[in-house]
Each structure stands twice: as C-alpha cells, then as structure tokens.
C-alpha cells in the first residue's frame, strides 16, 4: 500500500534569493532545512495530498514540457520516496 503525504502547515518557508530553492523552518524544534529546486517543487506540490507516484508523474510531465524527458520514472520515484522519507524524519511532512 502506497503512503500519502502532506506538508505540515506550521512550518515557515523562506525563498532563497536568485536560486530556485527554499528554506523550511520547523518551528517545533527550531531547525532549518534547505531544499534545492526539485525539493522546493515537491514541497509546493505537497500542499495537497501526494504520494511518490503522483509526484514523479507530475515532475516528468513538467520536464517533458521543457524538453528534459530523459529521466526514468522508476528511478525518479525511488529518489522522490527517499526525499519523502527524509522529510518525514525531519518532521516537515506527515502521512495523510
């Protein structure tokens, strides 16, 4: 059974100047997590309930629009699941 996730609403976000990245501030434990462009994109998508499949599919579709479609779906899904697992460990997203 596939797990679904959403981002925690009580975290603050800060856009990093002239980069396509974010800093997420977990106010519960006063930690800061820096996300690169893809992580920032996933964070924005996690405003709604998502799983690794839906995130990988959406990312592939956005890459195809920009002619960057060489990414393998299964490898991308594996990477996204690892990201989701790390974000759960950091307390930034939760099971939905």
PDB file of N, CA and C in Angstrom:
ATOM      1  N   UNK A   1       0.834  -1.187   0.000  1.00  0.00           N
ATOM      2  CA  UNK A   1       0.000   0.000   0.000  1.00  0.00           C
ATOM      3  C   UNK A   1       0.879   1.251   0.000  1.00  0.00           C
ATOM      4  N   UNK A   2       0.599   2.136  -0.907  1.00  0.00           N
ATOM      5  CA  UNK A   2       1.375   3.361  -1.076  1.00  0.00           C
ATOM      6  C   UNK A   2       1.001   4.392  -0.009  1.00  0.00           C
ATOM      7  N   UNK A   3       2.006   5.043   0.551  1.00  0.00           N
ATOM      8  CA  UNK A   3       1.767   6.089   1.545  1.00  0.00           C
ATOM      9  C   UNK A   3       1.527   7.421   0.862  1.00  0.00           C
ATOM     10  N   UNK A   4       0.678   8.228   1.463  1.00  0.00           N
ATOM     11  CA  UNK A   4       0.387   9.582   1.002  1.00  0.00           C
ATOM     12  C   UNK A   4       0.884  10.569   2.044  1.00  0.00           C
ATOM     13  N   UNK A   5       1.269  11.750   1.575  1.00  0.00           N
ATOM     14  CA  UNK A   5       1.882  12.746   2.443  1.00  0.00           C
ATOM     15  C   UNK A   5       1.318  14.139   2.162  1.00  0.00           C
ATOM     16  N   UNK A   6       1.390  14.989   3.171  1.00  0.00           N
ATOM     17  CA  UNK A   6       1.151  16.427   3.023  1.00  0.00           C
ATOM     18  C   UNK A   6       2.187  17.150   3.871  1.00  0.00           C
ATOM     19  N   UNK A   7       2.426  18.397   3.523  1.00  0.00           N
ATOM     20  CA  UNK A   7       3.374  19.159   4.325  1.00  0.00           C
ATOM     21  C   UNK A   7       2.682  19.659   5.585  1.00  0.00           C
ATOM     22  N   UNK A   8       3.466  19.829   6.629  1.00  0.00           N
ATOM     23  CA  UNK A   8       2.930  20.375   7.870  1.00  0.00           C
ATOM     24  C   UNK A   8       2.650  21.852   7.670  1.00  0.00           C
ATOM     25  N   UNK A   9       1.534  22.293   8.174  1.00  0.00           N
ATOM     26  CA  UNK A   9       1.103  23.682   7.984  1.00  0.00           C
ATOM     27  C   UNK A   9       1.816  24.658   8.915  1.00  0.00           C
ATOM     28  N   UNK A  10       2.421  24.159   9.981  1.00  0.00           N
ATOM     29  CA  UNK A  10       3.037  25.055  10.962  1.00  0.00           C
ATOM     30  C   UNK A  10       4.520  25.315  10.696  1.00  0.00           C
ATOM     31  N   UNK A  11       4.998  24.979   9.505  1.00  0.00           N
ATOM     32  CA  UNK A  11       6.378  25.281   9.126  1.00  0.00           C
ATOM     33  C   UNK A  11       6.404  26.569   8.314  1.00  0.00           C
ATOM     34  N   UNK A  12       7.444  27.348   8.529  1.00  0.00           N
ATOM     35  CA  UNK A  12       7.624  28.583   7.767  1.00  0.00           C
ATOM     36  C   UNK A  12       8.548  28.314   6.585  1.00  0.00           C
ATOM     37  N   UNK A  13       8.322  29.030   5.490  1.00  0.00           N
ATOM     38  CA  UNK A  13       9.191  28.898   4.320  1.00  0.00           C
ATOM     39  C   UNK A  13       9.790  30.250   3.972  1.00  0.00           C
ATOM     40  N   UNK A  14      11.018  30.210   3.501  1.00  0.00           N
ATOM     41  CA  UNK A  14      11.724  31.409   3.063  1.00  0.00           C
ATOM     42  C   UNK A  14      12.339  31.103   1.704  1.00  0.00           C
ATOM     43  N   UNK A  15      12.039  31.939   0.708  1.00  0.00           N
ATOM     44  CA  UNK A  15      12.651  31.780  -0.609  1.00  0.00           C
ATOM     45  C   UNK A  15      14.079  32.292  -0.550  1.00  0.00           C
ATOM     46  N   UNK A  16      14.984  31.526  -1.178  1.00  0.00           N
ATOM     47  CA  UNK A  16      16.385  31.924  -1.235  1.00  0.00           C
ATOM     48  C   UNK A  16      16.580  32.775  -2.478  1.00  0.00           C
ATOM     49  N   UNK A  17      17.164  33.961  -2.300  1.00  0.00           N
ATOM     50  CA  UNK A  17      17.359  34.904  -3.415  1.00  0.00           C
ATOM     51  C   UNK A  17      18.141  34.275  -4.556  1.00  0.00           C
ATOM     52  N   UNK A  18      17.749  34.636  -5.765  1.00  0.00           N
ATOM     53  CA  UNK A  18      18.346  34.227  -7.032  1.00  0.00           C
ATOM     54  C   UNK A  18      18.696  32.727  -7.104  1.00  0.00           C
ATOM     55  N   UNK A  19      17.942  31.922  -6.421  1.00  0.00           N
ATOM     56  CA  UNK A  19      18.024  30.471  -6.535  1.00  0.00           C
ATOM     57  C   UNK A  19      16.600  29.953  -6.593  1.00  0.00           C
ATOM     58  N   UNK A  20      16.439  28.782  -7.145  1.00  0.00           N
ATOM     59  CA  UNK A  20      15.117  28.167  -7.188  1.00  0.00           C
ATOM     60  C   UNK A  20      14.998  27.215  -5.994  1.00  0.00           C
ATOM     61  N   UNK A  21      15.233  27.753  -4.808  1.00  0.00           N
ATOM     62  CA  UNK A  21      15.249  26.912  -3.617  1.00  0.00           C
ATOM     63  C   UNK A  21      14.540  27.593  -2.452  1.00  0.00           C
ATOM     64  N   UNK A  22      14.274  26.792  -1.435  1.00  0.00           N
ATOM     65  CA  UNK A  22      13.576  27.262  -0.232  1.00  0.00           C
ATOM     66  C   UNK A  22      14.328  26.826   1.008  1.00  0.00           C
ATOM     67  N   UNK A  23      14.095  27.558   2.077  1.00  0.00           N
ATOM     68  CA  UNK A  23      14.498  27.115   3.403  1.00  0.00           C
ATOM     69  C   UNK A  23      13.208  26.902   4.181  1.00  0.00           C
ATOM     70  N   UNK A  24      13.084  25.724   4.781  1.00  0.00           N
ATOM     71  CA  UNK A  24      11.911  25.369   5.568  1.00  0.00           C
ATOM     72  C   UNK A  24      12.307  25.426   7.035  1.00  0.00           C
ATOM     73  N   UNK A  25      11.537  26.165   7.802  1.00  0.00           N
ATOM     74  CA  UNK A  25      11.825  26.320   9.226  1.00  0.00           C
ATOM     75  C   UNK A  25      10.772  25.563  10.017  1.00  0.00           C
ATOM     76  N   UNK A  26      11.232  24.544  10.741  1.00  0.00           N
ATOM     77  CA  UNK A  26      10.354  23.777  11.615  1.00  0.00           C
ATOM     78  C   UNK A  26      10.345  24.485  12.965  1.00  0.00           C
ATOM     79  N   UNK A  27       9.257  25.149  13.259  1.00  0.00           N
ATOM     80  CA  UNK A  27       9.181  25.950  14.480  1.00  0.00           C
ATOM     81  C   UNK A  27       9.081  25.093  15.737  1.00  0.00           C
ATOM     82  N   UNK A  28       8.706  23.817  15.599  1.00  0.00           N
ATOM     83  CA  UNK A  28       8.621  22.940  16.766  1.00  0.00           C
ATOM     84  C   UNK A  28       9.988  22.643  17.366  1.00  0.00           C
ATOM     85  N   UNK A  29      10.979  22.404  16.492  1.00  0.00           N
ATOM     86  CA  UNK A  29      12.298  22.066  17.022  1.00  0.00           C
ATOM     87  C   UNK A  29      13.396  23.032  16.558  1.00  0.00           C
ATOM     88  N   UNK A  30      12.984  24.164  16.003  1.00  0.00           N
ATOM     89  CA  UNK A  30      13.906  25.232  15.595  1.00  0.00           C
ATOM     90  C   UNK A  30      14.999  24.751  14.642  1.00  0.00           C
ATOM     91  N   UNK A  31      14.606  23.951  13.641  1.00  0.00           N
ATOM     92  CA  UNK A  31      15.559  23.502  12.632  1.00  0.00           C
ATOM     93  C   UNK A  31      15.247  24.168  11.303  1.00  0.00           C
ATOM     94  N   UNK A  32      16.278  24.278  10.478  1.00  0.00           N
ATOM     95  CA  UNK A  32      16.144  24.847   9.143  1.00  0.00           C
ATOM     96  C   UNK A  32      16.617  23.797   8.143  1.00  0.00           C
ATOM     97  N   UNK A  33      15.820  23.563   7.112  1.00  0.00           N
ATOM     98  CA  UNK A  33      16.160  22.608   6.066  1.00  0.00           C
ATOM     99  C   UNK A  33      16.171  23.342   4.736  1.00  0.00           C
ATOM    100  N   UNK A  34      17.267  23.222   4.005  1.00  0.00           N
ATOM    101  CA  UNK A  34      17.408  23.867   2.698  1.00  0.00           C
ATOM    102  C   UNK A  34      16.995  22.875   1.614  1.00  0.00           C
ATOM    103  N   UNK A  35      16.089  23.311   0.726  1.00  0.00           N
ATOM    104  CA  UNK A  35      15.640  22.465  -0.376  1.00  0.00           C
ATOM    105  C   UNK A  35      16.123  23.045  -1.694  1.00  0.00           C
ATOM    106  N   UNK A  36      16.643  22.171  -2.565  1.00  0.00           N
ATOM    107  CA  UNK A  36      17.029  22.619  -3.901  1.00  0.00           C
ATOM    108  C   UNK A  36      15.778  22.836  -4.749  1.00  0.00           C
ATOM    109  N   UNK A  37      15.947  23.109  -6.018  1.00  0.00           N
ATOM    110  CA  UNK A  37      14.816  23.393  -6.890  1.00  0.00           C
ATOM    111  C   UNK A  37      13.790  22.274  -6.952  1.00  0.00           C
ATOM    112  N   UNK A  38      14.248  21.044  -7.098  1.00  0.00           N
ATOM    113  CA  UNK A  38      13.313  19.910  -7.169  1.00  0.00           C
ATOM    114  C   UNK A  38      12.636  19.690  -5.829  1.00  0.00           C
ATOM    115  N   UNK A  39      13.385  19.794  -4.741  1.00  0.00           N
ATOM    116  CA  UNK A  39      12.787  19.667  -3.416  1.00  0.00           C
ATOM    117  C   UNK A  39      11.763  20.756  -3.154  1.00  0.00           C
ATOM    118  N   UNK A  40      12.062  21.966  -3.603  1.00  0.00           N
ATOM    119  CA  UNK A  40      11.125  23.088  -3.458  1.00  0.00           C
ATOM    120  C   UNK A  40       9.853  22.831  -4.254  1.00  0.00           C
ATOM    121  N   UNK A  41      10.021  22.274  -5.450  1.00  0.00           N
ATOM    122  CA  UNK A  41       8.862  21.936  -6.280  1.00  0.00           C
ATOM    123  C   UNK A  41       8.004  20.886  -5.563  1.00  0.00           C
ATOM    124  N   UNK A  42       8.651  19.845  -5.024  1.00  0.00           N
ATOM    125  CA  UNK A  42       7.910  18.811  -4.277  1.00  0.00           C
ATOM    126  C   UNK A  42       7.184  19.427  -3.091  1.00  0.00           C
ATOM    127  N   UNK A  43       7.851  20.322  -2.365  1.00  0.00           N
ATOM    128  CA  UNK A  43       7.239  20.994  -1.216  1.00  0.00           C
ATOM    129  C   UNK A  43       5.965  21.715  -1.634  1.00  0.00           C
ATOM    130  N   UNK A  44       6.022  22.424  -2.762  1.00  0.00           N
ATOM    131  CA  UNK A  44       4.831  23.142  -3.222  1.00  0.00           C
ATOM    132  C   UNK A  44       3.711  22.175  -3.590  1.00  0.00           C
ATOM    133  N   UNK A  45       4.048  21.047  -4.178  1.00  0.00           N
ATOM    134  CA  UNK A  45       3.047  20.050  -4.551  1.00  0.00           C
ATOM    135  C   UNK A  45       2.431  19.387  -3.319  1.00  0.00           C
ATOM    136  N   UNK A  46       3.181  19.325  -2.231  1.00  0.00           N
ATOM    137  CA  UNK A  46       2.702  18.670  -1.009  1.00  0.00           C
ATOM    138  C   UNK A  46       1.714  19.520  -0.220  1.00  0.00           C
ATOM    139  N   UNK A  47       1.318  20.646  -0.785  1.00  0.00           N
ATOM    140  CA  UNK A  47       0.226  21.407  -0.179  1.00  0.00           C
ATOM    141  C   UNK A  47      -1.050  20.568  -0.220  1.00  0.00           C
ATOM    142  N   UNK A  48      -1.121  19.692  -1.222  1.00  0.00           N
ATOM    143  CA  UNK A  48      -2.220  18.733  -1.341  1.00  0.00           C
ATOM    144  C   UNK A  48      -1.654  17.325  -1.167  1.00  0.00           C
ATOM    145  N   UNK A  49      -2.496  16.414  -0.824  1.00  0.00           N
ATOM    146  CA  UNK A  49      -2.128  15.011  -0.587  1.00  0.00           C
ATOM    147  C   UNK A  49      -1.468  14.412  -1.829  1.00  0.00           C
ATOM    148  N   UNK A  50      -0.257  13.860  -1.659  1.00  0.00           N
ATOM    149  CA  UNK A  50       0.522  13.275  -2.755  1.00  0.00           C
ATOM    150  C   UNK A  50       1.194  11.992  -2.294  1.00  0.00           C
ATOM    151  N   UNK A  51       1.564  11.172  -3.271  1.00  0.00           N
ATOM    152  CA  UNK A  51       2.432  10.032  -2.987  1.00  0.00           C
ATOM    153  C   UNK A  51       3.612  10.095  -3.953  1.00  0.00           C
ATOM    154  N   UNK A  52       4.563   9.171  -3.834  1.00  0.00           N
ATOM    155  CA  UNK A  52       5.746   9.198  -4.689  1.00  0.00           C
ATOM    156  C   UNK A  52       5.364   9.064  -6.157  1.00  0.00           C
ATOM    157  N   UNK A  53       4.372   8.228  -6.463  1.00  0.00           N
ATOM    158  CA  UNK A  53       3.923   8.065  -7.855  1.00  0.00           C
ATOM    159  C   UNK A  53       3.401   9.373  -8.439  1.00  0.00           C
ATOM    160  N   UNK A  54       2.513  10.035  -7.713  1.00  0.00           N
ATOM    161  CA  UNK A  54       1.904  11.257  -8.248  1.00  0.00           C
ATOM    162  C   UNK A  54       2.943  12.358  -8.407  1.00  0.00           C
ATOM    163  N   UNK A  55       3.881  12.461  -7.479  1.00  0.00           N
ATOM    164  CA  UNK A  55       4.934  13.465  -7.593  1.00  0.00           C
ATOM    165  C   UNK A  55       5.859  13.167  -8.771  1.00  0.00           C
ATOM    166  N   UNK A  56       6.252  11.900  -8.927  1.00  0.00           N
ATOM    167  CA  UNK A  56       7.134  11.524 -10.034  1.00  0.00           C
ATOM    168  C   UNK A  56       6.450  11.784 -11.372  1.00  0.00           C
ATOM    169  N   UNK A  57       5.191  11.408 -11.479  1.00  0.00           N
ATOM    170  CA  UNK A  57       4.462  11.617 -12.730  1.00  0.00           C
ATOM    171  C   UNK A  57       4.336  13.102 -13.060  1.00  0.00           C
ATOM    172  N   UNK A  58       3.998  13.915 -12.069  1.00  0.00           N
ATOM    173  CA  UNK A  58       3.875  15.360 -12.295  1.00  0.00           C
ATOM    174  C   UNK A  58       5.213  15.977 -12.684  1.00  0.00           C
ATOM    175  N   UNK A  59       6.288  15.533 -12.041  1.00  0.00           N
ATOM    176  CA  UNK A  59       7.607  16.071 -12.363  1.00  0.00           C
ATOM    177  C   UNK A  59       8.020  15.677 -13.776  1.00  0.00           C
ATOM    178  N   UNK A  60       7.769  14.433 -14.152  1.00  0.00           N
ATOM    179  CA  UNK A  60       8.082  14.009 -15.520  1.00  0.00           C
ATOM    180  C   UNK A  60       7.300  14.814 -16.544  1.00  0.00           C
ATOM    181  N   UNK A  61       6.036  15.064 -16.267  1.00  0.00           N
ATOM    182  CA  UNK A  61       5.213  15.859 -17.186  1.00  0.00           C
ATOM    183  C   UNK A  61       5.761  17.277 -17.317  1.00  0.00           C
ATOM    184  N   UNK A  62       6.215  17.863 -16.221  1.00  0.00           N
ATOM    185  CA  UNK A  62       6.765  19.218 -16.299  1.00  0.00           C
ATOM    186  C   UNK A  62       8.109  19.208 -17.027  1.00  0.00           C
ATOM    187  N   UNK A  63       8.892  18.148 -16.885  1.00  0.00           N
ATOM    188  CA  UNK A  63      10.162  18.046 -17.604  1.00  0.00           C
ATOM    189  C   UNK A  63       9.927  17.870 -19.095  1.00  0.00           C
ATOM    190  N   UNK A  64       8.906  17.118 -19.461  1.00  0.00           N
ATOM    191  CA  UNK A  64       8.613  16.899 -20.877  1.00  0.00           C
ATOM    192  C   UNK A  64       8.243  18.209 -21.552  1.00  0.00           C
ATOM    193  N   UNK A  65       7.570  19.086 -20.835  1.00  0.00           N
ATOM    194  CA  UNK A  65       7.202  20.389 -21.393  1.00  0.00           C
ATOM    195  C   UNK A  65       8.433  21.239 -21.663  1.00  0.00           C
ATOM    196  N   UNK A  66       9.502  20.988 -20.903  1.00  0.00           N
ATOM    197  CA  UNK A  66      10.726  21.761 -21.099  1.00  0.00           C
ATOM    198  C   UNK A  66      11.805  20.938 -21.806  1.00  0.00           C
ATOM    199  N   UNK A  67      11.405  19.860 -22.470  1.00  0.00           N
ATOM    200  CA  UNK A  67      12.318  19.009 -23.247  1.00  0.00           C
ATOM    201  C   UNK A  67      13.433  18.395 -22.414  1.00  0.00           C
ATOM    202  N   UNK A  68      13.160  18.041 -21.173  1.00  0.00           N
ATOM    203  CA  UNK A  68      14.139  17.361 -20.318  1.00  0.00           C
ATOM    204  C   UNK A  68      13.567  16.012 -19.896  1.00  0.00           C
ATOM    205  N   UNK A  69      13.167  15.190 -20.844  1.00  0.00           N
ATOM    206  CA  UNK A  69      12.402  13.989 -20.537  1.00  0.00           C
ATOM    207  C   UNK A  69      13.235  12.708 -20.509  1.00  0.00           C
ATOM    208  N   UNK A  70      14.532  12.796 -20.244  1.00  0.00           N
ATOM    209  CA  UNK A  70      15.381  11.608 -20.219  1.00  0.00           C
ATOM    210  C   UNK A  70      15.331  10.865 -18.891  1.00  0.00           C
ATOM    211  N   UNK A  71      14.560  11.340 -17.953  1.00  0.00           N
ATOM    212  CA  UNK A  71      14.505  10.751 -16.624  1.00  0.00           C
ATOM    213  C   UNK A  71      13.657   9.484 -16.629  1.00  0.00           C
ATOM    214  N   UNK A  72      14.146   8.441 -15.999  1.00  0.00           N
ATOM    215  CA  UNK A  72      13.438   7.180 -15.866  1.00  0.00           C
ATOM    216  C   UNK A  72      12.441   7.273 -14.714  1.00  0.00           C
ATOM    217  N   UNK A  73      11.192   6.886 -14.954  1.00  0.00           N
ATOM    218  CA  UNK A  73      10.132   7.023 -13.947  1.00  0.00           C
ATOM    219  C   UNK A  73      10.467   6.269 -12.661  1.00  0.00           C
ATOM    220  N   UNK A  74      10.906   5.013 -12.765  1.00  0.00           N
ATOM    221  CA  UNK A  74      11.159   4.215 -11.557  1.00  0.00           C
ATOM    222  C   UNK A  74      12.309   4.785 -10.727  1.00  0.00           C
ATOM    223  N   UNK A  75      13.349   5.281 -11.397  1.00  0.00           N
ATOM    224  CA  UNK A  75      14.466   5.899 -10.673  1.00  0.00           C
ATOM    225  C   UNK A  75      14.018   7.191  -9.999  1.00  0.00           C
ATOM    226  N   UNK A  76      13.234   7.981 -10.719  1.00  0.00           N
ATOM    227  CA  UNK A  76      12.709   9.226 -10.159  1.00  0.00           C
ATOM    228  C   UNK A  76      11.807   8.944  -8.960  1.00  0.00           C
ATOM    229  N   UNK A  77      10.936   7.946  -9.071  1.00  0.00           N
ATOM    230  CA  UNK A  77      10.049   7.591  -7.965  1.00  0.00           C
ATOM    231  C   UNK A  77      10.862   7.160  -6.743  1.00  0.00           C
ATOM    232  N   UNK A  78      11.919   6.396  -6.964  1.00  0.00           N
ATOM    233  CA  UNK A  78      12.790   5.959  -5.859  1.00  0.00           C
ATOM    234  C   UNK A  78      13.428   7.166  -5.176  1.00  0.00           C
ATOM    235  N   UNK A  79      13.935   8.111  -5.979  1.00  0.00           N
ATOM    236  CA  UNK A  79      14.552   9.317  -5.412  1.00  0.00           C
ATOM    237  C   UNK A  79      13.535  10.157  -4.636  1.00  0.00           C
ATOM    238  N   UNK A  80      12.338  10.285  -5.188  1.00  0.00           N
ATOM    239  CA  UNK A  80      11.291  11.064  -4.512  1.00  0.00           C
ATOM    240  C   UNK A  80      10.875  10.381  -3.220  1.00  0.00           C
ATOM    241  N   UNK A  81      10.782   9.054  -3.210  1.00  0.00           N
ATOM    242  CA  UNK A  81      10.423   8.353  -1.980  1.00  0.00           C
ATOM    243  C   UNK A  81      11.489   8.567  -0.908  1.00  0.00           C
ATOM    244  N   UNK A  82      12.756   8.554  -1.311  1.00  0.00           N
ATOM    245  CA  UNK A  82      13.843   8.825  -0.351  1.00  0.00           C
ATOM    246  C   UNK A  82      13.717  10.238   0.205  1.00  0.00           C
ATOM    247  N   UNK A  83      13.386  11.206  -0.655  1.00  0.00           N
ATOM    248  CA  UNK A  83      13.163  12.583  -0.216  1.00  0.00           C
ATOM    249  C   UNK A  83      12.004  12.648   0.777  1.00  0.00           C
ATOM    250  N   UNK A  84      10.895  11.984   0.446  1.00  0.00           N
ATOM    251  CA  UNK A  84       9.719  11.986   1.331  1.00  0.00           C
ATOM    252  C   UNK A  84      10.055  11.371   2.683  1.00  0.00           C
ATOM    253  N   UNK A  85      10.788  10.263   2.672  1.00  0.00           N
ATOM    254  CA  UNK A  85      11.186   9.610   3.927  1.00  0.00           C
ATOM    255  C   UNK A  85      12.035  10.550   4.784  1.00  0.00           C
ATOM    256  N   UNK A  86      12.964  11.260   4.144  1.00  0.00           N
ATOM    257  CA  UNK A  86      13.817  12.203   4.878  1.00  0.00           C
ATOM    258  C   UNK A  86      12.994  13.363   5.436  1.00  0.00           C
ATOM    259  N   UNK A  87      12.036  13.839   4.662  1.00  0.00           N
ATOM    260  CA  UNK A  87      11.188  14.938   5.121  1.00  0.00           C
ATOM    261  C   UNK A  87      10.311  14.518   6.302  1.00  0.00           C
ATOM    262  N   UNK A  88       9.857  13.268   6.318  1.00  0.00           N
ATOM    263  CA  UNK A  88       9.109  12.749   7.468  1.00  0.00           C
ATOM    264  C   UNK A  88      10.019  12.715   8.691  1.00  0.00           C
ATOM    265  N   UNK A  89      11.246  12.214   8.493  1.00  0.00           N
ATOM    266  CA  UNK A  89      12.222  12.147   9.593  1.00  0.00           C
ATOM    267  C   UNK A  89      12.517  13.540  10.158  1.00  0.00           C
ATOM    268  N   UNK A  90      12.566  14.540   9.291  1.00  0.00           N
ATOM    269  CA  UNK A  90      12.820  15.926   9.726  1.00  0.00           C
ATOM    270  C   UNK A  90      11.568  16.577  10.346  1.00  0.00           C
ATOM    271  N   UNK A  91      10.427  15.895  10.253  1.00  0.00           N
ATOM    272  CA  UNK A  91       9.204  16.444  10.833  1.00  0.00           C
ATOM    273  C   UNK A  91       8.557  17.528   9.984  1.00  0.00           C
ATOM    274  N   UNK A  92       8.864  17.550   8.683  1.00  0.00           N
ATOM    275  CA  UNK A  92       8.330  18.601   7.819  1.00  0.00           C
ATOM    276  C   UNK A  92       7.090  18.182   7.043  1.00  0.00           C
ATOM    277  N   UNK A  93       6.939  16.899   6.823  1.00  0.00           N
ATOM    278  CA  UNK A  93       5.715  16.386   6.197  1.00  0.00           C
ATOM    279  C   UNK A  93       5.185  15.263   7.051  1.00  0.00           C
ATOM    280  N   UNK A  94       3.916  14.912   6.808  1.00  0.00           N
ATOM    281  CA  UNK A  94       3.294  13.866   7.595  1.00  0.00           C
ATOM    282  C   UNK A  94       2.423  12.993   6.693  1.00  0.00           C
ATOM    283  N   UNK A  95       2.144  11.793   7.176  1.00  0.00           N
ATOM    284  CA  UNK A  95       1.271  10.896   6.431  1.00  0.00           C
ATOM    285  C   UNK A  95      -0.137  11.472   6.401  1.00  0.00           C
ATOM    286  N   UNK A  96      -0.761  11.361   5.237  1.00  0.00           N
ATOM    287  CA  UNK A  96      -2.102  11.910   5.072  1.00  0.00           C
ATOM    288  C   UNK A  96      -3.100  10.786   4.813  1.00  0.00           C
TER     289      UNK A  96
END
